[in-house]
Backbone as XML, in Angstrom:
<?xml version="1.0"?>
<chain id="A" units="angstrom">
  <residue number="1" name="MET">
    <atom name="N" x="21.702" y="-17.442" z="-17.493"/>
    <atom name="CA" x="21.498" y="-18.860" z="-16.960"/>
    <atom name="C" x="20.669" y="-18.833" z="-15.719"/>
  </residue>
  <residue number="2" name="ASP">
    <atom name="N" x="20.045" y="-19.967" z="-15.524"/>
    <atom name="CA" x="19.049" y="-20.132" z="-14.409"/>
    <atom name="C" x="19.979" y="-20.635" z="-13.231"/>
  </residue>
  <residue number="3" name="VAL">
    <atom name="N" x="19.620" y="-20.079" z="-12.074"/>
    <atom name="CA" x="20.243" y="-20.620" z="-10.841"/>
    <atom name="C" x="19.020" y="-21.134" z="-9.998"/>
  </residue>
  <residue number="4" name="SER">
    <atom name="N" x="19.164" y="-22.079" z="-9.097"/>
    <atom name="CA" x="18.119" y="-22.546" z="-8.204"/>
    <atom name="C" x="18.036" y="-21.613" z="-7.070"/>
  </residue>
  <residue number="5" name="PRO">
    <atom name="N" x="16.835" y="-21.824" z="-6.445"/>
    <atom name="CA" x="16.700" y="-21.080" z="-5.193"/>
    <atom name="C" x="17.719" y="-21.478" z="-4.119"/>
  </residue>
  <residue number="6" name="GLN">
    <atom name="N" x="18.084" y="-22.587" z="-4.089"/>
    <atom name="CA" x="19.182" y="-23.128" z="-3.230"/>
    <atom name="C" x="20.510" y="-22.429" z="-3.455"/>
  </residue>
  <residue number="7" name="GLN">
    <atom name="N" x="20.828" y="-22.293" z="-4.781"/>
    <atom name="CA" x="22.040" y="-21.622" z="-5.173"/>
    <atom name="C" x="22.045" y="-20.115" z="-4.794"/>
  </residue>
  <residue number="8" name="THR">
    <atom name="N" x="20.774" y="-19.537" z="-5.030"/>
    <atom name="CA" x="20.627" y="-18.123" z="-4.534"/>
    <atom name="C" x="20.762" y="-17.967" z="-3.136"/>
  </residue>
  <residue number="9" name="ALA">
    <atom name="N" x="20.227" y="-18.918" z="-2.274"/>
    <atom name="CA" x="20.485" y="-18.807" z="-0.801"/>
    <atom name="C" x="21.880" y="-18.880" z="-0.464"/>
  </residue>
  <residue number="10" name="GLN">
    <atom name="N" x="22.634" y="-19.755" z="-1.146"/>
    <atom name="CA" x="24.072" y="-19.885" z="-0.866"/>
    <atom name="C" x="24.735" y="-18.586" z="-1.148"/>
  </residue>
  <residue number="11" name="ALA">
    <atom name="N" x="24.248" y="-17.743" z="-2.087"/>
    <atom name="CA" x="24.875" y="-16.488" z="-2.488"/>
    <atom name="C" x="24.634" y="-15.453" z="-1.400"/>
  </residue>
  <residue number="12" name="LEU">
    <atom name="N" x="23.655" y="-15.580" z="-0.537"/>
    <atom name="CA" x="23.454" y="-14.611" z="0.436"/>
    <atom name="C" x="24.763" y="-14.313" z="1.243"/>
  </residue>
  <residue number="13" name="GLY">
    <atom name="N" x="25.025" y="-13.074" z="1.474"/>
    <atom name="CA" x="26.139" y="-12.842" z="2.235"/>
    <atom name="C" x="27.430" y="-12.717" z="1.461"/>
  </residue>
  <residue number="14" name="THR">
    <atom name="N" x="27.476" y="-13.013" z="0.291"/>
    <atom name="CA" x="28.589" y="-12.930" z="-0.609"/>
    <atom name="C" x="28.577" y="-11.713" z="-1.357"/>
  </residue>
  <residue number="15" name="SER">
    <atom name="N" x="29.407" y="-11.540" z="-2.427"/>
    <atom name="CA" x="29.387" y="-10.282" z="-3.201"/>
    <atom name="C" x="28.342" y="-10.302" z="-4.273"/>
  </residue>
  <residue number="16" name="THR">
    <atom name="N" x="27.574" y="-11.467" z="-4.320"/>
    <atom name="CA" x="26.571" y="-11.482" z="-5.389"/>
    <atom name="C" x="25.471" y="-10.587" z="-5.075"/>
  </residue>
  <residue number="17" name="GLN">
    <atom name="N" x="25.012" y="-9.761" z="-6.056"/>
    <atom name="CA" x="23.922" y="-8.859" z="-5.845"/>
    <atom name="C" x="22.513" y="-9.484" z="-6.244"/>
  </residue>
  <residue number="18" name="ILE">
    <atom name="N" x="21.585" y="-9.476" z="-5.345"/>
    <atom name="CA" x="20.282" y="-10.109" z="-5.571"/>
    <atom name="C" x="19.385" y="-8.958" z="-5.826"/>
  </residue>
  <residue number="19" name="VAL">
    <atom name="N" x="18.662" y="-8.919" z="-6.981"/>
    <atom name="CA" x="17.753" y="-7.792" z="-7.336"/>
    <atom name="C" x="16.423" y="-8.431" z="-7.577"/>
  </residue>
  <residue number="20" name="ASP">
    <atom name="N" x="15.482" y="-7.848" z="-6.765"/>
    <atom name="CA" x="14.015" y="-8.320" z="-6.912"/>
    <atom name="C" x="13.444" y="-7.311" z="-7.818"/>
  </residue>
  <residue number="21" name="VAL">
    <atom name="N" x="12.946" y="-7.688" z="-8.939"/>
    <atom name="CA" x="12.368" y="-6.922" z="-9.941"/>
    <atom name="C" x="10.766" y="-6.830" z="-10.010"/>
  </residue>
  <residue number="22" name="ARG">
    <atom name="N" x="10.286" y="-7.377" z="-8.914"/>
    <atom name="CA" x="8.761" y="-7.404" z="-8.800"/>
    <atom name="C" x="8.306" y="-5.913" z="-8.576"/>
  </residue>
  <residue number="23" name="ASP">
    <atom name="N" x="6.980" y="-5.676" z="-8.752"/>
    <atom name="CA" x="6.429" y="-4.488" z="-8.412"/>
    <atom name="C" x="6.260" y="-4.257" z="-6.963"/>
  </residue>
  <residue number="24" name="ALA">
    <atom name="N" x="6.150" y="-3.060" z="-6.362"/>
    <atom name="CA" x="6.215" y="-2.817" z="-4.954"/>
    <atom name="C" x="5.110" y="-3.512" z="-4.299"/>
  </residue>
  <residue number="25" name="ASP">
    <atom name="N" x="3.890" y="-3.649" z="-4.861"/>
    <atom name="CA" x="2.813" y="-4.249" z="-4.228"/>
    <atom name="C" x="2.977" y="-5.832" z="-4.019"/>
  </residue>
  <residue number="26" name="GLU">
    <atom name="N" x="3.859" y="-6.337" z="-4.754"/>
    <atom name="CA" x="4.224" y="-7.785" z="-4.631"/>
    <atom name="C" x="5.100" y="-8.158" z="-3.424"/>
  </residue>
  <residue number="27" name="LEU">
    <atom name="N" x="5.794" y="-7.181" z="-2.881"/>
    <atom name="CA" x="6.827" y="-7.316" z="-1.893"/>
    <atom name="C" x="6.191" y="-7.856" z="-0.596"/>
  </residue>
  <residue number="28" name="ALA">
    <atom name="N" x="4.962" y="-7.446" z="-0.386"/>
    <atom name="CA" x="4.317" y="-8.040" z="0.914"/>
    <atom name="C" x="4.236" y="-9.545" z="1.017"/>
  </residue>
  <residue number="29" name="GLU">
    <atom name="N" x="4.457" y="-10.277" z="-0.242"/>
    <atom name="CA" x="4.448" y="-11.611" z="-0.328"/>
    <atom name="C" x="5.781" y="-12.319" z="0.319"/>
  </residue>
  <residue number="30" name="GLY">
    <atom name="N" x="6.729" y="-11.402" z="0.645"/>
    <atom name="CA" x="8.001" y="-11.881" z="1.140"/>
    <atom name="C" x="9.109" y="-11.428" z="0.176"/>
  </residue>
  <residue number="31" name="VAL">
    <atom name="N" x="10.358" y="-11.123" z="0.690"/>
    <atom name="CA" x="11.526" y="-10.649" z="0.026"/>
    <atom name="C" x="12.640" y="-11.514" z="0.555"/>
  </residue>
  <residue number="32" name="ILE">
    <atom name="N" x="13.535" y="-11.741" z="-0.410"/>
    <atom name="CA" x="14.796" y="-12.485" z="0.039"/>
    <atom name="C" x="15.537" y="-11.607" z="0.779"/>
  </residue>
  <residue number="33" name="PRO">
    <atom name="N" x="16.016" y="-11.960" z="2.023"/>
    <atom name="CA" x="16.867" y="-11.098" z="2.862"/>
    <atom name="C" x="17.998" y="-10.489" z="2.136"/>
  </residue>
  <residue number="34" name="GLY">
    <atom name="N" x="18.145" y="-9.209" z="2.223"/>
    <atom name="CA" x="19.310" y="-8.552" z="1.531"/>
    <atom name="C" x="19.167" y="-8.256" z="0.201"/>
  </residue>
  <residue number="35" name="ALA">
    <atom name="N" x="17.962" y="-8.622" z="-0.416"/>
    <atom name="CA" x="17.776" y="-8.285" z="-1.907"/>
    <atom name="C" x="17.485" y="-6.802" z="-2.038"/>
  </residue>
  <residue number="36" name="ARG">
    <atom name="N" x="17.952" y="-6.287" z="-3.168"/>
    <atom name="CA" x="17.632" y="-4.883" z="-3.578"/>
    <atom name="C" x="16.440" y="-4.901" z="-4.349"/>
  </residue>
  <residue number="37" name="HIS">
    <atom name="N" x="15.413" y="-4.066" z="-4.143"/>
    <atom name="CA" x="14.223" y="-3.864" z="-4.915"/>
    <atom name="C" x="14.356" y="-2.833" z="-5.991"/>
  </residue>
  <residue number="38" name="ILE">
    <atom name="N" x="14.398" y="-3.278" z="-7.324"/>
    <atom name="CA" x="14.350" y="-2.372" z="-8.396"/>
    <atom name="C" x="13.295" y="-2.979" z="-9.386"/>
  </residue>
  <residue number="39" name="PRO">
    <atom name="N" x="12.117" y="-2.318" z="-9.471"/>
    <atom name="CA" x="11.120" y="-3.025" z="-10.471"/>
    <atom name="C" x="11.646" y="-2.974" z="-11.799"/>
  </residue>
  <residue number="40" name="LEU">
    <atom name="N" x="11.162" y="-4.012" z="-12.526"/>
    <atom name="CA" x="11.745" y="-4.209" z="-13.898"/>
    <atom name="C" x="11.521" y="-2.981" z="-14.709"/>
  </residue>
  <residue number="41" name="GLY">
    <atom name="N" x="10.367" y="-2.143" z="-14.515"/>
    <atom name="CA" x="10.269" y="-1.080" z="-15.385"/>
    <atom name="C" x="11.147" y="0.117" z="-15.100"/>
  </residue>
  <residue number="42" name="GLU">
    <atom name="N" x="11.870" y="-0.008" z="-13.985"/>
    <atom name="CA" x="12.828" y="1.101" z="-13.608"/>
    <atom name="C" x="14.263" y="0.709" z="-13.699"/>
  </residue>
  <residue number="43" name="LEU">
    <atom name="N" x="14.514" y="-0.609" z="-14.132"/>
    <atom name="CA" x="15.829" y="-1.170" z="-14.038"/>
    <atom name="C" x="16.814" y="-0.454" z="-15.020"/>
  </residue>
  <residue number="44" name="SER">
    <atom name="N" x="16.354" y="-0.044" z="-16.210"/>
    <atom name="CA" x="17.373" y="0.602" z="-17.095"/>
    <atom name="C" x="17.789" y="1.960" z="-16.571"/>
  </residue>
  <residue number="45" name="SER">
    <atom name="N" x="16.945" y="2.646" z="-15.883"/>
    <atom name="CA" x="17.259" y="3.922" z="-15.375"/>
    <atom name="C" x="18.005" y="3.884" z="-13.993"/>
  </residue>
  <residue number="46" name="ARG">
    <atom name="N" x="18.186" y="2.701" z="-13.524"/>
    <atom name="CA" x="18.671" y="2.559" z="-12.087"/>
    <atom name="C" x="19.983" y="1.550" z="-12.075"/>
  </residue>
  <residue number="47" name="LEU">
    <atom name="N" x="20.481" y="1.369" z="-13.297"/>
    <atom name="CA" x="21.653" y="0.480" z="-13.438"/>
    <atom name="C" x="22.853" y="0.946" z="-12.735"/>
  </residue>
  <residue number="48" name="GLY">
    <atom name="N" x="22.850" y="2.274" z="-12.397"/>
    <atom name="CA" x="23.927" y="2.938" z="-11.665"/>
    <atom name="C" x="24.030" y="2.541" z="-10.187"/>
  </residue>
  <residue number="49" name="GLU">
    <atom name="N" x="22.934" y="1.995" z="-9.723"/>
    <atom name="CA" x="22.863" y="1.503" z="-8.290"/>
    <atom name="C" x="23.534" y="0.198" z="-8.124"/>
  </residue>
  <residue number="50" name="LEU">
    <atom name="N" x="23.884" y="-0.511" z="-9.187"/>
    <atom name="CA" x="24.448" y="-1.801" z="-9.175"/>
    <atom name="C" x="25.917" y="-1.716" z="-9.544"/>
  </residue>
  <residue number="51" name="ASP">
    <atom name="N" x="26.665" y="-2.713" z="-8.996"/>
    <atom name="CA" x="28.128" y="-2.710" z="-9.261"/>
    <atom name="C" x="28.409" y="-3.675" z="-10.358"/>
  </residue>
  <residue number="52" name="ARG">
    <atom name="N" x="28.909" y="-3.127" z="-11.548"/>
    <atom name="CA" x="29.064" y="-4.015" z="-12.855"/>
    <atom name="C" x="30.228" y="-5.052" z="-12.547"/>
  </residue>
  <residue number="53" name="SER">
    <atom name="N" x="31.054" y="-4.929" z="-11.411"/>
    <atom name="CA" x="32.042" y="-5.869" z="-11.350"/>
    <atom name="C" x="31.581" y="-7.113" z="-10.489"/>
  </residue>
  <residue number="54" name="LEU">
    <atom name="N" x="30.272" y="-6.997" z="-9.944"/>
    <atom name="CA" x="29.775" y="-8.100" z="-9.186"/>
    <atom name="C" x="28.708" y="-8.852" z="-9.832"/>
  </residue>
  <residue number="55" name="PRO">
    <atom name="N" x="28.594" y="-10.133" z="-9.695"/>
    <atom name="CA" x="27.416" y="-10.902" z="-10.350"/>
    <atom name="C" x="26.099" y="-10.482" z="-9.812"/>
  </residue>
  <residue number="56" name="VAL">
    <atom name="N" x="25.088" y="-10.642" z="-10.605"/>
    <atom name="CA" x="23.665" y="-10.286" z="-10.197"/>
    <atom name="C" x="22.802" y="-11.523" z="-10.419"/>
  </residue>
  <residue number="57" name="ILE">
    <atom name="N" x="21.897" y="-11.775" z="-9.484"/>
    <atom name="CA" x="20.858" y="-12.804" z="-9.634"/>
    <atom name="C" x="19.486" y="-11.976" z="-9.630"/>
  </residue>
  <residue number="58" name="ALA">
    <atom name="N" x="18.827" y="-11.998" z="-10.673"/>
    <atom name="CA" x="17.475" y="-11.361" z="-10.815"/>
    <atom name="C" x="16.366" y="-12.321" z="-10.271"/>
  </residue>
  <residue number="59" name="VAL">
    <atom name="N" x="15.410" y="-11.645" z="-9.562"/>
    <atom name="CA" x="14.401" y="-12.530" z="-8.892"/>
    <atom name="C" x="13.056" y="-11.818" z="-9.235"/>
  </residue>
  <residue number="60" name="CYS">
    <atom name="N" x="12.016" y="-12.549" z="-9.471"/>
    <atom name="CA" x="10.601" y="-12.056" z="-9.683"/>
    <atom name="C" x="9.685" y="-13.139" z="-8.955"/>
  </residue>
  <residue number="61" name="ARG">
    <atom name="N" x="8.490" y="-12.914" z="-9.362"/>
    <atom name="CA" x="7.335" y="-13.934" z="-8.739"/>
    <atom name="C" x="7.562" y="-15.406" z="-9.314"/>
  </residue>
  <residue number="62" name="SER">
    <atom name="N" x="7.671" y="-15.558" z="-10.630"/>
    <atom name="CA" x="7.808" y="-16.794" z="-11.166"/>
    <atom name="C" x="9.012" y="-17.156" z="-12.019"/>
  </residue>
  <residue number="63" name="GLY">
    <atom name="N" x="9.706" y="-16.150" z="-12.412"/>
    <atom name="CA" x="10.931" y="-16.332" z="-13.410"/>
    <atom name="C" x="10.878" y="-15.694" z="-14.582"/>
  </residue>
  <residue number="64" name="ARG">
    <atom name="N" x="9.706" y="-15.161" z="-15.087"/>
    <atom name="CA" x="9.534" y="-14.549" z="-16.522"/>
    <atom name="C" x="10.208" y="-13.234" z="-16.429"/>
  </residue>
  <residue number="65" name="ARG">
    <atom name="N" x="9.701" y="-12.324" z="-15.480"/>
    <atom name="CA" x="10.377" y="-10.920" z="-15.494"/>
    <atom name="C" x="11.825" y="-11.010" z="-15.171"/>
  </residue>
  <residue number="66" name="SER">
    <atom name="N" x="12.216" y="-11.851" z="-14.352"/>
    <atom name="CA" x="13.743" y="-11.934" z="-13.936"/>
    <atom name="C" x="14.494" y="-12.308" z="-15.200"/>
  </residue>
  <residue number="67" name="ALA">
    <atom name="N" x="14.000" y="-13.181" z="-16.054"/>
    <atom name="CA" x="14.619" y="-13.519" z="-17.285"/>
    <atom name="C" x="14.930" y="-12.229" z="-18.171"/>
  </residue>
  <residue number="68" name="ALA">
    <atom name="N" x="13.862" y="-11.464" z="-18.267"/>
    <atom name="CA" x="14.019" y="-10.151" z="-19.054"/>
    <atom name="C" x="14.959" y="-9.274" z="-18.304"/>
  </residue>
  <residue number="69" name="ALA">
    <atom name="N" x="14.984" y="-9.215" z="-16.960"/>
    <atom name="CA" x="15.874" y="-8.371" z="-16.339"/>
    <atom name="C" x="17.307" y="-8.836" z="-16.453"/>
  </residue>
  <residue number="70" name="ALA">
    <atom name="N" x="17.551" y="-10.151" z="-16.509"/>
    <atom name="CA" x="18.856" y="-10.676" z="-16.625"/>
    <atom name="C" x="19.394" y="-10.308" z="-17.993"/>
  </residue>
  <residue number="71" name="ASP">
    <atom name="N" x="18.497" y="-10.312" z="-19.058"/>
    <atom name="CA" x="18.912" y="-10.062" z="-20.369"/>
    <atom name="C" x="19.286" y="-8.536" z="-20.448"/>
  </residue>
  <residue number="72" name="GLN">
    <atom name="N" x="18.522" y="-7.675" z="-19.895"/>
    <atom name="CA" x="18.851" y="-6.282" z="-19.767"/>
    <atom name="C" x="20.205" y="-6.045" z="-19.114"/>
  </residue>
  <residue number="73" name="LEU">
    <atom name="N" x="20.470" y="-6.746" z="-18.014"/>
    <atom name="CA" x="21.713" y="-6.552" z="-17.238"/>
    <atom name="C" x="22.733" y="-7.027" z="-18.047"/>
  </residue>
  <residue number="74" name="ALA">
    <atom name="N" x="22.704" y="-8.133" z="-18.702"/>
    <atom name="CA" x="23.813" y="-8.735" z="-19.535"/>
    <atom name="C" x="24.060" y="-7.763" z="-20.670"/>
  </residue>
  <residue number="75" name="ALA">
    <atom name="N" x="23.106" y="-7.159" z="-21.312"/>
    <atom name="CA" x="23.279" y="-6.263" z="-22.404"/>
    <atom name="C" x="24.018" y="-4.938" z="-21.916"/>
  </residue>
  <residue number="76" name="ALA">
    <atom name="N" x="23.892" y="-4.646" z="-20.623"/>
    <atom name="CA" x="24.550" y="-3.426" z="-20.049"/>
    <atom name="C" x="25.894" y="-3.813" z="-19.531"/>
  </residue>
  <residue number="77" name="GLY">
    <atom name="N" x="26.280" y="-5.046" z="-19.644"/>
    <atom name="CA" x="27.728" y="-5.404" z="-19.256"/>
    <atom name="C" x="27.842" y="-6.117" z="-17.862"/>
  </residue>
  <residue number="78" name="PHE">
    <atom name="N" x="26.730" y="-6.594" z="-17.338"/>
    <atom name="CA" x="26.648" y="-7.199" z="-16.053"/>
    <atom name="C" x="26.761" y="-8.755" z="-16.338"/>
  </residue>
  <residue number="79" name="SER">
    <atom name="N" x="27.278" y="-9.483" z="-15.312"/>
    <atom name="CA" x="27.177" y="-11.013" z="-15.271"/>
    <atom name="C" x="25.887" y="-11.153" z="-14.469"/>
  </residue>
  <residue number="80" name="ALA">
    <atom name="N" x="24.832" y="-11.740" z="-15.235"/>
    <atom name="CA" x="23.536" y="-11.800" z="-14.643"/>
    <atom name="C" x="22.866" y="-13.131" z="-14.957"/>
  </residue>
  <residue number="81" name="ASP">
    <atom name="N" x="22.259" y="-13.635" z="-13.809"/>
    <atom name="CA" x="21.463" y="-14.940" z="-13.946"/>
    <atom name="C" x="20.087" y="-14.644" z="-13.455"/>
  </residue>
  <residue number="82" name="THR">
    <atom name="N" x="19.188" y="-15.510" z="-13.610"/>
    <atom name="CA" x="17.771" y="-15.482" z="-13.119"/>
    <atom name="C" x="17.549" y="-16.655" z="-12.182"/>
  </residue>
  <residue number="83" name="MET">
    <atom name="N" x="16.822" y="-16.395" z="-11.086"/>
    <atom name="CA" x="16.561" y="-17.495" z="-10.184"/>
    <atom name="C" x="15.248" y="-18.257" z="-10.753"/>
  </residue>
  <residue number="84" name="ALA">
    <atom name="N" x="15.451" y="-19.430" z="-11.100"/>
    <atom name="CA" x="14.483" y="-20.320" z="-11.651"/>
    <atom name="C" x="13.254" y="-20.454" z="-10.790"/>
  </residue>
  <residue number="85" name="GLY">
    <atom name="N" x="12.091" y="-20.155" z="-11.243"/>
    <atom name="CA" x="10.766" y="-20.356" z="-10.545"/>
    <atom name="C" x="10.514" y="-19.244" z="-9.612"/>
  </residue>
  <residue number="86" name="GLY">
    <atom name="N" x="11.380" y="-18.242" z="-9.477"/>
    <atom name="CA" x="11.093" y="-17.008" z="-8.778"/>
    <atom name="C" x="10.777" y="-17.259" z="-7.257"/>
  </residue>
  <residue number="87" name="MET">
    <atom name="N" x="10.052" y="-16.242" z="-6.694"/>
    <atom name="CA" x="9.742" y="-16.343" z="-5.301"/>
    <atom name="C" x="8.665" y="-17.546" z="-4.960"/>
  </residue>
  <residue number="88" name="LEU">
    <atom name="N" x="8.032" y="-17.902" z="-5.936"/>
    <atom name="CA" x="7.197" y="-19.088" z="-5.734"/>
    <atom name="C" x="8.066" y="-20.298" z="-5.346"/>
  </residue>
  <residue number="89" name="ALA">
    <atom name="N" x="9.150" y="-20.502" z="-6.173"/>
    <atom name="CA" x="10.017" y="-21.641" z="-5.872"/>
    <atom name="C" x="10.791" y="-21.430" z="-4.477"/>
  </residue>
  <residue number="90" name="TRP">
    <atom name="N" x="11.157" y="-20.153" z="-4.257"/>
    <atom name="CA" x="12.013" y="-19.836" z="-3.043"/>
    <atom name="C" x="11.155" y="-20.225" z="-1.780"/>
  </residue>
  <residue number="91" name="GLN">
    <atom name="N" x="9.772" y="-19.774" z="-1.857"/>
    <atom name="CA" x="8.900" y="-20.093" z="-0.686"/>
    <atom name="C" x="8.526" y="-21.653" z="-0.700"/>
  </residue>
  <residue number="92" name="SER">
    <atom name="N" x="8.436" y="-22.311" z="-1.847"/>
    <atom name="CA" x="8.036" y="-23.603" z="-1.816"/>
    <atom name="C" x="9.232" y="-24.524" z="-1.184"/>
  </residue>
  <residue number="93" name="ALA">
    <atom name="N" x="10.522" y="-23.987" z="-1.322"/>
    <atom name="CA" x="11.607" y="-24.620" z="-0.715"/>
    <atom name="C" x="11.891" y="-24.400" z="0.616"/>
  </residue>
  <residue number="94" name="GLY">
    <atom name="N" x="10.981" y="-23.528" z="1.207"/>
    <atom name="CA" x="10.988" y="-23.171" z="2.714"/>
    <atom name="C" x="12.096" y="-22.289" z="3.013"/>
  </residue>
  <residue number="95" name="LEU">
    <atom name="N" x="12.580" y="-21.472" z="2.113"/>
    <atom name="CA" x="13.712" y="-20.572" z="2.363"/>
    <atom name="C" x="13.146" y="-19.306" z="3.009"/>
  </residue>
  <residue number="96" name="PRO">
    <atom name="N" x="14.061" y="-18.579" z="3.738"/>
    <atom name="CA" x="13.576" y="-17.439" z="4.571"/>
    <atom name="C" x="13.277" y="-16.313" z="3.657"/>
  </residue>
  <residue number="97" name="THR">
    <atom name="N" x="12.300" y="-15.522" z="4.289"/>
    <atom name="CA" x="11.915" y="-14.253" z="3.577"/>
    <atom name="C" x="11.907" y="-13.130" z="4.698"/>
  </residue>
  <residue number="98" name="ALA">
    <atom name="N" x="12.173" y="-11.948" z="4.242"/>
    <atom name="CA" x="12.085" y="-10.788" z="5.138"/>
    <atom name="C" x="10.802" y="-10.117" z="5.073"/>
  </residue>
</chain>
């Protein structure tokens, strides 16, 4: 399911895990405060870093890679959503970055 940047912002500081699946060189464009960086290519080998009992919101630049990440996470037993529009939508909404 897609969640909006505003819904993602409301999840900050809760038990929801926000996972940024962009490549490392893209992080200079800004990161959601508190997000965990796990590049999409490493996600399957790093699932143990995430808590299966907590929901996950996957984030990328525009939403395409995060949708693939959410599918991978769901197949691995996670409750996972993708942030619609990715970091482009987050920044367009004027939400804070680290």
